[in-house]
Coordinates of C-alpha atoms in Angstrom, one line a residue:
Chain A
X1 CA 122.4 0.6 139.5
X2 CA 121.0 -1.6 136.8
X3 CA 122.0 -5.2 136.5
X4 CA 120.7 -7.6 133.9
X5 CA 121.6 -11.2 134.5
X6 CA 121.3 -13.9 131.8
X7 CA 118.2 -12.2 130.3
X8 CA 116.2 -14.3 127.9
X9 CA 113.2 -13.0 125.8
X10 CA 111.3 -15.0 123.3
X11 CA 108.7 -13.9 120.7
X12 CA 106.9 -17.2 120.2
X13 CA 109.5 -19.6 119.0
X14 CA 112.0 -16.8 118.1
X15 CA 114.6 -16.3 120.8
X16 CA 115.2 -12.6 120.6
X17 CA 117.6 -12.4 123.7
X18 CA 119.6 -15.5 124.5
X19 CA 121.2 -14.9 127.9
X20 CA 122.5 -11.3 127.8
X21 CA 124.1 -9.8 130.9
X22 CA 124.7 -6.1 131.3
X23 CA 125.5 -3.7 134.1
X24 CA 124.9 0.1 134.2
X25 CA 126.5 2.1 137.0
X26 CA 125.0 5.3 138.3
X27 CA 125.9 8.4 136.2
X28 CA 127.2 6.3 133.3
X29 CA 126.1 6.5 129.7
X30 CA 126.0 3.0 128.4
X31 CA 125.5 2.3 124.7
X32 CA 124.1 -0.9 123.2
X33 CA 125.0 -1.2 119.6
X34 CA 124.4 -3.9 117.1
X35 CA 122.8 -4.6 113.7
X36 CA 119.0 -4.8 113.0
X37 CA 117.4 -7.6 114.8
X38 CA 120.2 -8.0 117.3
X39 CA 117.8 -7.5 120.2
X40 CA 118.8 -4.0 121.3
X41 CA 115.3 -2.6 121.5
X42 CA 114.0 -5.8 123.1
X43 CA 116.4 -5.3 126.0
X44 CA 115.0 -1.9 126.7
X45 CA 111.5 -3.2 126.3
X46 CA 112.3 -5.9 128.8
X47 CA 113.7 -3.4 131.3
X48 CA 110.5 -1.3 130.9
X49 CA 108.2 -4.3 131.3
X50 CA 106.8 -3.9 127.8
X51 CA 107.7 -7.5 126.8
X52 CA 107.6 -10.5 129.0
X53 CA 110.9 -11.9 130.2
X54 CA 111.3 -15.7 129.6
X55 CA 114.3 -16.1 131.8
X56 CA 117.0 -14.3 133.8
X57 CA 116.7 -11.3 136.1
X58 CA 116.6 -7.5 135.9
X59 CA 117.6 -5.6 139.1
X60 CA 117.4 -1.9 139.6
X61 CA 118.8 -0.4 142.8
X62 CA 118.4 -3.7 144.7
X63 CA 114.8 -4.3 143.4
X64 CA 113.8 -7.0 141.0
X65 CA 112.0 -5.4 138.0
X66 CA 111.3 -8.3 135.7
X67 CA 108.1 -9.3 137.5
X68 CA 106.6 -5.8 137.6
X69 CA 104.1 -4.3 135.1
X70 CA 105.3 -1.5 132.9
X71 CA 103.4 1.2 134.8
X72 CA 105.0 0.2 138.1
X73 CA 108.5 0.2 136.6
X74 CA 108.1 3.8 135.5
X75 CA 107.4 4.7 139.1
X76 CA 110.8 3.5 140.0
X77 CA 112.2 6.4 137.9
X78 CA 112.9 4.6 134.7
X79 CA 112.0 6.6 131.6
X80 CA 111.9 4.9 128.2
X81 CA 112.0 6.9 125.0
X82 CA 111.0 4.3 122.5
X83 CA 112.1 3.8 118.9
X84 CA 109.8 5.8 116.6
X85 CA 109.2 8.3 119.5
X86 CA 105.7 6.9 120.3
X87 CA 104.3 10.4 120.7
X88 CA 100.6 11.0 121.0
X89 CA 100.2 12.9 117.7
X90 CA 96.7 14.2 118.4
X91 CA 97.7 15.6 121.8
X92 CA 99.5 18.9 122.1
X93 CA 103.1 19.2 123.0
X94 CA 102.1 20.3 126.5
X95 CA 99.7 17.4 126.9
X96 CA 102.5 15.0 125.9
X97 CA 104.8 16.6 128.4
X98 CA 102.1 16.3 131.1
X99 CA 101.8 12.6 130.4
X100 CA 105.5 12.3 130.8
X101 CA 105.0 13.5 134.3
X102 CA 102.2 11.1 135.0
X103 CA 104.1 8.8 137.3
X104 CA 105.2 11.6 139.5
X105 CA 102.7 13.2 141.8
X106 CA 104.1 16.7 141.3
X107 CA 102.6 19.7 143.0
X108 CA 101.7 22.5 140.7
X109 CA 104.8 24.4 141.6
X110 CA 107.0 21.3 141.1
X111 CA 105.4 20.6 137.7
X112 CA 105.9 24.2 136.5
X113 CA 109.6 24.0 137.6
X114 CA 110.2 20.7 135.8
X115 CA 108.4 22.0 132.7
X116 CA 110.5 25.2 132.8
X117 CA 113.7 23.1 133.1
X118 CA 112.8 20.9 130.2
X119 CA 111.7 23.9 128.1
X120 CA 115.0 25.6 128.8
X121 CA 116.8 22.6 127.4
X122 CA 114.3 22.5 124.4
X123 CA 113.2 26.1 123.8
X124 CA 111.3 25.2 120.6
X125 CA 108.9 23.1 122.6
X126 CA 107.7 26.1 124.5
X127 CA 106.9 27.8 121.2
X128 CA 105.0 24.8 120.1
X129 CA 103.3 24.0 123.4
X130 CA 99.8 24.2 122.0
X131 CA 100.6 22.6 118.7
X132 CA 99.6 19.0 118.1
X133 CA 102.6 16.7 118.4
X134 CA 101.9 15.1 115.1
X135 CA 102.4 18.4 113.3
X136 CA 106.0 18.8 114.5
X137 CA 109.0 18.1 112.3
X138 CA 111.0 14.9 112.9
X139 CA 113.7 16.6 114.9
X140 CA 111.2 18.4 117.0
X141 CA 109.3 15.2 117.6
X142 CA 112.5 13.5 118.8
X143 CA 113.2 16.4 121.2
X144 CA 109.7 16.2 122.5
X145 CA 110.1 12.4 123.1
X146 CA 113.3 13.0 125.0
X147 CA 111.7 16.0 126.9
X148 CA 108.7 13.8 127.8
X149 CA 111.1 11.3 129.3
X150 CA 112.9 14.0 131.2
X151 CA 109.5 15.2 132.7
X152 CA 109.7 12.1 134.9
X153 CA 113.0 13.4 136.4
X154 CA 114.2 9.9 135.8
X155 CA 117.0 8.1 137.6
X156 CA 117.6 6.1 134.4
X157 CA 116.8 7.4 130.9
X158 CA 116.6 4.8 128.2
X159 CA 116.7 6.1 124.6
X160 CA 116.0 3.8 121.6
X161 CA 117.4 5.0 118.3
X162 CA 116.9 8.8 119.0
X163 CA 118.6 9.7 115.7
X164 CA 116.6 7.3 113.5
X165 CA 115.2 8.9 110.4
X166 CA 116.6 12.4 111.0
X167 CA 118.5 14.5 108.6
X168 CA 122.3 14.8 109.5
X169 CA 122.1 18.3 111.0
X170 CA 119.3 17.1 113.3
X171 CA 121.3 14.0 114.2
X172 CA 124.2 16.2 115.5
X173 CA 121.7 18.3 117.4
X174 CA 120.3 15.2 119.1
X175 CA 123.8 14.0 120.1
X176 CA 124.6 17.4 121.4
X177 CA 121.5 17.2 123.5
X178 CA 122.4 13.8 124.8
X179 CA 125.8 15.2 125.7
X180 CA 124.2 18.0 127.6
X181 CA 122.0 15.5 129.5
X182 CA 125.0 13.3 130.2
X183 CA 126.7 16.3 131.9
X184 CA 123.8 16.4 134.4
X185 CA 125.0 13.1 135.8
X186 CA 121.9 11.3 134.6
X187 CA 122.3 7.6 134.1
X188 CA 121.5 6.8 130.4
X189 CA 121.2 3.7 128.3
X190 CA 121.4 4.5 124.6
X191 CA 120.5 2.1 121.8
X192 CA 121.8 3.5 118.5
X193 CA 122.7 2.3 115.0
X194 CA 124.8 5.4 114.7
X195 CA 127.8 3.5 116.2
X196 CA 130.5 6.1 115.8
X197 CA 128.7 8.9 117.7
X198 CA 127.2 6.5 120.1
X199 CA 130.5 5.0 121.2
X200 CA 132.2 8.4 121.3
X201 CA 129.6 9.4 123.9
X202 CA 129.5 6.2 125.9
X203 CA 131.4 5.5 129.1
X204 CA 130.8 1.8 128.5
X205 CA 129.2 -0.1 125.7
X206 CA 127.9 -3.5 124.7
X207 CA 127.8 -5.0 121.3
X208 CA 124.9 -7.3 120.6
X209 CA 124.6 -10.0 117.9
X210 CA 121.5 -12.3 117.6
X211 CA 120.5 -11.7 121.2
X212 CA 123.9 -12.2 122.8
X213 CA 126.6 -9.8 124.1
X214 CA 129.6 -10.5 121.9
X215 CA 131.8 -7.6 123.0
X216 CA 131.9 -5.0 125.8
X217 CA 134.1 -2.3 127.1
X218 CA 134.6 1.4 127.3
X219 CA 133.3 3.3 124.3
X220 CA 136.6 4.7 123.2
X221 CA 138.3 1.3 123.5
X222 CA 135.6 -0.4 121.4
X223 CA 136.0 2.2 118.7
X224 CA 139.5 0.9 118.2
X225 CA 138.4 -2.8 117.9
X226 CA 138.8 -4.3 114.4
X227 CA 135.5 -6.0 114.7
X228 CA 133.6 -2.8 115.3
X229 CA 135.6 -0.9 112.7
X230 CA 134.9 -3.5 110.0
X231 CA 131.3 -4.5 110.9
X232 CA 129.8 -1.1 111.8
X233 CA 132.1 1.7 110.7
X234 CA 133.0 0.3 107.2
X235 CA 136.7 0.7 107.8
Chain B
X1 CA 100.7 17.2 139.0
X2 CA 99.4 20.3 137.4
X3 CA 98.2 20.9 133.9
X4 CA 97.8 24.5 133.3
X5 CA 101.0 26.7 133.1
X6 CA 100.3 30.4 133.0
X7 CA 98.7 31.9 130.0
X8 CA 101.6 34.3 129.5
X9 CA 104.0 31.4 128.9
X10 CA 102.0 29.6 126.3
X11 CA 100.4 30.5 122.9
X12 CA 96.6 30.4 122.7
X13 CA 94.8 27.1 122.4
X14 CA 92.9 26.6 119.2
X15 CA 89.4 25.2 119.7
X16 CA 86.6 24.1 117.5
X17 CA 84.2 26.8 116.4
X18 CA 81.3 24.5 117.4
X19 CA 82.3 24.8 121.1
X20 CA 82.3 28.6 121.0
X21 CA 79.4 30.8 122.2
X22 CA 78.7 32.0 118.7
X23 CA 77.5 28.5 117.8
X24 CA 76.4 27.1 121.2
X25 CA 74.1 30.0 122.3
X26 CA 71.9 30.0 119.2
X27 CA 71.8 26.2 119.3
X28 CA 70.8 26.1 122.9
X29 CA 68.1 28.8 122.3
X30 CA 66.8 26.6 119.4
X31 CA 66.6 23.4 121.3
X32 CA 65.0 25.1 124.4
X33 CA 62.3 26.7 122.2
X34 CA 61.8 23.6 120.0
X35 CA 58.6 22.2 121.7
X36 CA 56.8 25.5 121.5
X37 CA 57.7 26.0 117.8
X38 CA 57.2 22.5 116.7
X39 CA 54.1 21.2 118.6
X40 CA 53.2 18.1 116.4
X41 CA 54.0 14.9 118.3
X42 CA 55.9 13.5 115.3
X43 CA 58.4 16.4 115.5
X44 CA 58.6 16.1 119.3
X45 CA 59.1 12.3 119.2
X46 CA 61.9 12.7 116.6
X47 CA 63.5 15.5 118.7
X48 CA 63.4 13.3 121.8
X49 CA 65.0 10.4 119.8
X50 CA 67.7 12.8 118.5
X51 CA 68.5 13.9 122.0
X52 CA 68.4 10.4 123.4
X53 CA 70.7 9.1 120.7
X54 CA 73.0 12.1 121.1
X55 CA 73.1 11.1 124.8
X56 CA 73.8 7.5 124.0
X57 CA 76.3 8.3 121.3
X58 CA 78.2 10.5 123.7
X59 CA 78.2 7.8 126.3
X60 CA 79.6 5.4 123.7
X61 CA 82.0 8.1 122.6
X62 CA 83.7 8.1 126.0
X63 CA 84.7 4.5 125.5
X64 CA 84.9 4.2 121.7
X65 CA 85.9 7.8 120.7
X66 CA 88.2 8.9 123.6
X67 CA 89.6 5.6 124.9
X68 CA 89.5 4.0 121.4
X69 CA 87.8 0.8 122.5
X70 CA 85.1 0.4 119.8
X71 CA 82.1 -1.5 121.1
X72 CA 79.0 -2.8 119.2
X73 CA 77.4 -4.2 122.3
X74 CA 76.1 -1.1 124.0
X75 CA 72.5 -2.2 123.6
X76 CA 73.2 -4.5 126.5
X77 CA 73.8 -1.6 128.9
X78 CA 70.9 0.2 127.4
X79 CA 68.7 -2.8 128.1
X80 CA 70.1 -3.3 131.6
X81 CA 69.3 0.3 132.5
X82 CA 65.8 0.0 131.1
X83 CA 65.0 -3.3 132.7
X84 CA 66.6 -2.6 136.1
X85 CA 64.6 0.5 136.8
X86 CA 61.4 -0.9 135.3
X87 CA 61.5 -4.1 137.2
X88 CA 62.4 -2.3 140.4
X89 CA 59.5 0.0 139.8
X90 CA 57.1 -2.9 139.2
X91 CA 58.3 -5.2 142.0
X92 CA 59.3 -2.8 144.7
X93 CA 57.8 0.6 143.7
X94 CA 61.3 2.2 143.6
X95 CA 61.3 5.7 142.1
X96 CA 62.5 5.6 138.5
X97 CA 65.2 8.2 139.2
X98 CA 66.7 5.9 141.9
X99 CA 66.1 3.0 139.6
X100 CA 68.2 4.9 137.0
X101 CA 71.1 5.1 139.5
X102 CA 70.7 1.4 140.4
X103 CA 70.6 0.5 136.6
X104 CA 73.7 2.5 136.0
X105 CA 75.5 0.7 138.9
X106 CA 74.4 -2.7 137.6
X107 CA 75.5 -1.8 134.0
X108 CA 78.9 -0.7 135.3
X109 CA 79.3 -3.9 137.2
X110 CA 78.3 -6.1 134.2
X111 CA 80.6 -4.0 132.0
X112 CA 83.5 -4.7 134.4
X113 CA 82.8 -8.4 134.2
X114 CA 82.6 -8.3 130.4
X115 CA 85.8 -6.2 130.4
X116 CA 87.9 -8.9 132.1
X117 CA 88.0 -11.2 129.1
X118 CA 87.2 -8.6 126.4
X119 CA 90.1 -6.3 127.3
X120 CA 92.5 -9.1 126.6
X121 CA 91.6 -8.4 123.0
X122 CA 92.2 -5.4 120.9
X123 CA 90.8 -3.7 117.8
X124 CA 88.4 -5.8 115.7
X125 CA 88.7 -8.7 118.1
X126 CA 87.5 -6.5 121.0
X127 CA 84.6 -5.3 118.8
X128 CA 83.6 -8.8 117.9
X129 CA 83.7 -9.8 121.5
X130 CA 81.3 -7.0 122.4
X131 CA 78.9 -8.1 119.7
X132 CA 79.1 -11.7 121.1
X133 CA 78.5 -10.5 124.7
X134 CA 75.6 -8.4 123.5
X135 CA 73.9 -11.3 121.8
X136 CA 74.5 -13.7 124.8
X137 CA 73.0 -11.3 127.3
X138 CA 70.0 -10.5 125.0
X139 CA 69.4 -14.2 124.7
X140 CA 69.6 -14.6 128.5
X141 CA 66.9 -11.8 128.8
X142 CA 64.7 -13.7 126.4
X143 CA 65.2 -17.0 128.2
X144 CA 64.8 -15.9 131.8
X145 CA 61.1 -15.1 131.9
X146 CA 61.0 -15.4 135.7
X147 CA 63.2 -12.4 136.0
X148 CA 62.7 -10.4 132.8
X149 CA 59.3 -11.7 131.7
X150 CA 61.0 -13.0 128.6
X151 CA 59.7 -12.4 125.1
X152 CA 56.3 -11.2 126.3
X153 CA 58.0 -8.0 127.6
X154 CA 57.4 -5.6 130.5
X155 CA 54.6 -3.1 130.6
X156 CA 55.4 -0.2 133.0
X157 CA 52.7 0.9 135.4
X158 CA 51.2 4.3 134.7
X159 CA 52.1 6.8 137.4
X160 CA 51.0 10.3 138.1
X161 CA 52.6 12.7 135.6
X162 CA 55.5 14.5 137.3
X163 CA 59.2 15.0 137.0
X164 CA 59.6 13.1 140.2
X165 CA 57.9 10.0 138.6
X166 CA 59.8 10.6 135.3
X167 CA 56.4 10.1 133.6
X168 CA 54.3 12.5 131.5
X169 CA 51.0 11.0 130.2
X170 CA 49.6 14.0 128.4
X171 CA 52.4 15.3 126.3
X172 CA 56.0 14.7 125.3
X173 CA 57.3 18.1 126.5
X174 CA 58.3 16.8 129.9
X175 CA 60.3 14.0 128.4
X176 CA 61.8 16.4 125.9
X177 CA 63.2 18.7 128.6
X178 CA 64.4 15.9 130.8
X179 CA 66.4 14.3 128.0
X180 CA 67.6 17.8 127.0
X181 CA 68.9 18.5 130.5
X182 CA 70.5 15.0 130.6
X183 CA 72.2 15.5 127.2
X184 CA 73.4 19.0 127.9
X185 CA 74.9 17.9 131.2
X186 CA 76.6 14.9 129.5
X187 CA 78.0 17.1 126.7
X188 CA 79.2 19.6 129.3
X189 CA 80.8 16.8 131.2
X190 CA 82.5 15.5 128.0
X191 CA 83.8 19.0 127.3
X192 CA 85.4 18.9 130.7
X193 CA 86.6 15.3 130.2
X194 CA 88.4 16.3 127.0
X195 CA 90.6 18.8 128.9
X196 CA 90.9 16.7 132.0
X197 CA 93.7 14.4 133.1
X198 CA 91.4 11.5 132.7
X199 CA 90.7 12.6 129.1
X200 CA 94.4 12.8 128.3
X201 CA 94.9 9.2 129.6
X202 CA 92.0 8.0 127.5
X203 CA 93.4 9.7 124.4
X204 CA 96.9 8.4 125.1
X205 CA 95.7 4.8 125.5
X206 CA 93.7 5.2 122.2
X207 CA 96.8 6.5 120.3
X208 CA 99.3 4.0 121.7
X209 CA 98.6 2.0 124.8
X210 CA 102.1 0.7 125.0
X211 CA 103.6 4.2 125.0
X212 CA 101.0 5.2 127.6
X213 CA 102.0 2.2 129.8
X214 CA 105.7 3.1 129.3
X215 CA 104.8 6.5 130.8
X216 CA 103.3 4.8 133.8
X217 CA 99.6 5.0 132.8
X218 CA 97.9 1.8 133.8
X219 CA 96.1 1.3 130.5
X220 CA 93.9 -1.6 131.6
X221 CA 92.7 0.3 134.6
X222 CA 91.7 3.3 132.5
X223 CA 90.0 1.1 129.9
X224 CA 87.9 -0.3 132.7
X225 CA 87.1 3.2 133.9
X226 CA 86.0 4.3 130.4
X227 CA 83.9 1.2 130.0
X228 CA 82.2 1.6 133.4
X229 CA 81.4 5.3 132.8
X230 CA 80.2 4.6 129.3
X231 CA 78.0 1.6 130.4
X232 CA 76.5 3.5 133.4
X233 CA 75.6 6.5 131.2
X234 CA 74.1 4.2 128.5
X235 CA 72.0 2.5 131.2
X236 CA 70.7 5.9 132.3
X237 CA 69.6 6.5 128.8
X238 CA 67.9 3.1 128.9
X239 CA 65.9 4.1 132.0
X240 CA 64.7 7.3 130.3
X241 CA 63.7 5.2 127.3
X242 CA 61.7 2.8 129.4
X243 CA 59.9 5.6 131.2
X244 CA 59.1 7.2 127.8
X245 CA 58.0 4.2 125.8
X246 CA 56.5 2.3 128.8
X247 CA 57.1 -1.1 127.3
X248 CA 60.2 -3.2 127.0
X249 CA 61.1 -6.5 125.4
X250 CA 64.6 -7.9 124.5
X251 CA 63.9 -7.8 120.8
X252 CA 63.1 -4.1 120.6
X253 CA 65.3 -2.8 123.4
X254 CA 68.5 -4.8 123.1
X255 CA 69.0 -5.8 119.4
X256 CA 72.3 -5.5 117.7
X257 CA 70.8 -2.7 115.6
X258 CA 70.5 -0.5 118.7
X259 CA 74.2 -1.0 119.4
X260 CA 75.0 -0.2 115.8
X261 CA 72.8 2.9 115.9
X262 CA 74.4 4.1 119.2
X263 CA 77.9 3.7 117.7
X264 CA 77.0 5.1 114.3
X265 CA 75.7 8.5 115.6
X266 CA 79.1 9.0 117.2
X267 CA 81.1 7.7 114.2
X268 CA 79.0 9.7 111.7
X269 CA 79.4 12.9 113.8
X270 CA 83.0 12.3 114.6
X271 CA 84.5 10.1 117.3
X272 CA 86.5 11.6 120.1
X273 CA 84.9 15.0 119.7
X274 CA 82.4 16.7 122.0
X275 CA 79.9 17.8 119.3
X276 CA 80.2 14.7 117.1
X277 CA 77.4 12.6 118.6
X278 CA 75.0 15.4 118.5
X279 CA 75.7 16.1 114.8
X280 CA 75.5 12.4 114.0
X281 CA 72.2 12.0 115.9
X282 CA 70.7 15.2 114.3
X283 CA 71.4 13.8 110.9
X284 CA 70.7 10.1 111.2
X285 CA 67.6 9.9 113.4
X286 CA 65.4 12.3 111.5
X287 CA 66.2 10.5 108.2
X288 CA 65.4 7.2 109.9
X289 CA 62.1 8.6 111.3
X290 CA 61.0 10.1 108.0
X291 CA 61.4 6.7 106.3
X292 CA 59.5 5.0 109.2
X293 CA 56.6 7.5 108.9
X294 CA 56.6 7.5 105.1
X295 CA 56.9 3.8 104.5
X296 CA 55.6 2.3 107.7
X297 CA 56.4 -1.2 108.9
X298 CA 57.0 -2.5 105.4
X299 CA 60.1 -0.3 105.2
X300 CA 61.7 -1.8 108.3
X301 CA 64.8 -2.9 106.3
X302 CA 65.4 0.6 104.9
X303 CA 67.0 2.1 108.0
X304 CA 69.7 -0.6 108.3
X305 CA 70.4 0.0 104.6
X306 CA 70.8 3.7 105.3
X307 CA 73.1 2.9 108.2
X308 CA 75.2 0.7 106.0
X309 CA 75.4 3.4 103.4
X310 CA 76.4 5.9 106.1
X311 CA 79.2 3.6 107.2
X312 CA 80.5 3.3 103.6
X313 CA 80.3 7.0 103.0
X314 CA 82.1 7.8 106.2
X315 CA 84.8 5.2 105.5
X316 CA 85.4 6.5 102.0
X317 CA 84.7 10.2 102.3
X318 CA 85.4 11.3 105.8
X319 CA 86.7 8.8 108.3
X320 CA 86.7 11.5 111.0
X321 CA 82.9 12.1 110.5
X322 CA 81.2 15.5 110.2
X323 CA 83.5 17.0 112.8
X324 CA 86.5 15.9 110.7
X325 CA 85.1 18.0 107.9
X326 CA 84.4 20.9 110.2
X327 CA 88.0 20.8 111.6
X328 CA 89.5 20.5 108.1
X329 CA 87.7 23.7 107.2
X330 CA 88.9 25.4 110.4
X331 CA 92.5 24.4 109.6
X332 CA 92.2 25.9 106.2
X333 CA 91.3 29.2 107.8
X334 CA 94.3 31.5 108.5
X335 CA 96.1 30.6 111.7
X336 CA 99.1 32.0 113.4
X337 CA 100.6 28.8 114.4
X338 CA 103.2 27.2 112.3
X339 CA 104.8 23.8 112.3
X340 CA 108.2 22.6 111.1
X341 CA 108.3 20.6 107.9
X342 CA 111.7 19.1 107.5
X343 CA 112.3 15.5 108.6

């Protein structure tokens, strides 16, 4: 479904991604793990068209993405839930959700149906619909960010550090939500520093170091690898 | 895409008390009755200036307040509107109302051309670019006397007093009501914009253009739309000004100070709010006029000093302007909505 071939991304003279290749099959949850600065978020930004690609190719369902602008990539059904949530804090929860549906030309009925589906998954958002997004708690904001991504009815959902900055009880709630979304056969790319949970959930995973893929394999297999256990799990 | 789920499914929307009938109806009654209550020309001139700058501030607010692209070059669009309709009236006899529409179209076109390089910049750099373009175009107006009559300026021909001619030779009342209608229409349009899809896109781009792009909003396209609307409306204000003052020159019509004043009424009142530009104009313009009347030409430097003071006070005391203060008071009032607090 998604194929990244020898991707290179530079920030000026800094080579953030140095020839990474990844594959994501339909219906899979693929995790990308790695330490700070490994280039995990940059890969997602490159897929979404938010950073220019210096080399390599990104293909999605037979179409080359790396030459398209961000707003065109979304129309292909790729939703990106960025690190830090990137909510519109002065807009209400409902307005944020409406913006999530921007790239889809829903009819009124379709929009209401998608909104209802999303609100069923995140009931708190219905209660907070008229509240400014900036006034929500961290956990609620993260739910809103994921819900906004789901408003697109994406074919590929990319989540960047969804558990970042949340208290432990909220972190498990977020992973429970991701597990629910996964059961809907949605294709997901998950970038997380929470390696244990991330790999437990993943069908397949890539480990990134300084812009290169240094390890890959099924999530449960990687969890047994010494390198992962020592570097990320402190074992 | 739809935007309005049923009322039964969602809690009530909180709105500013300044957009409710309890405030708007008495305000409208006051502004409609104003020329009969205050008949001295000084009062009427000041009231026209307040309404004109409320109109211009609102036009600026669409770009600077809602879409977040702060410009200090709007005097250019004001001048383009004023000059286009006036020169068309003088050279071809075109009715000023039609000239107003042509001026708006010319300003929107010029804005689009300026936008191509300027929108490659963001924040303060964009602001500085608008100042630069403003000065370049003003200098062109001074140095193209074959087209603009240069520094000697343009005297508008006197036409028969009528709404059709947008000219009233005996009193200011006609001008007052025309600018009142224009301003009320623009404020109503902005209230609609605030709740429209277009308004959401502007606000999203203002808050985080990358996030907006990531949702599929073509940020560049909507920035151009905001700039074109803002420029066209500012030009319409320029035509009104020309028909009212009946004389134009680049030094009085298009100086940087006009750009500052246009932006400042919106900033003082509260950017990105419907009522902000009116509150800003209602506060700033009378003060400026009182000083002009009291001190005369010798006090020409006092108004810029007041603008500077206003900018400092807003920055330190209330960055969200008067509306920020109003909204803070409203928030302190008991509300039934609650938000979570934990991280």
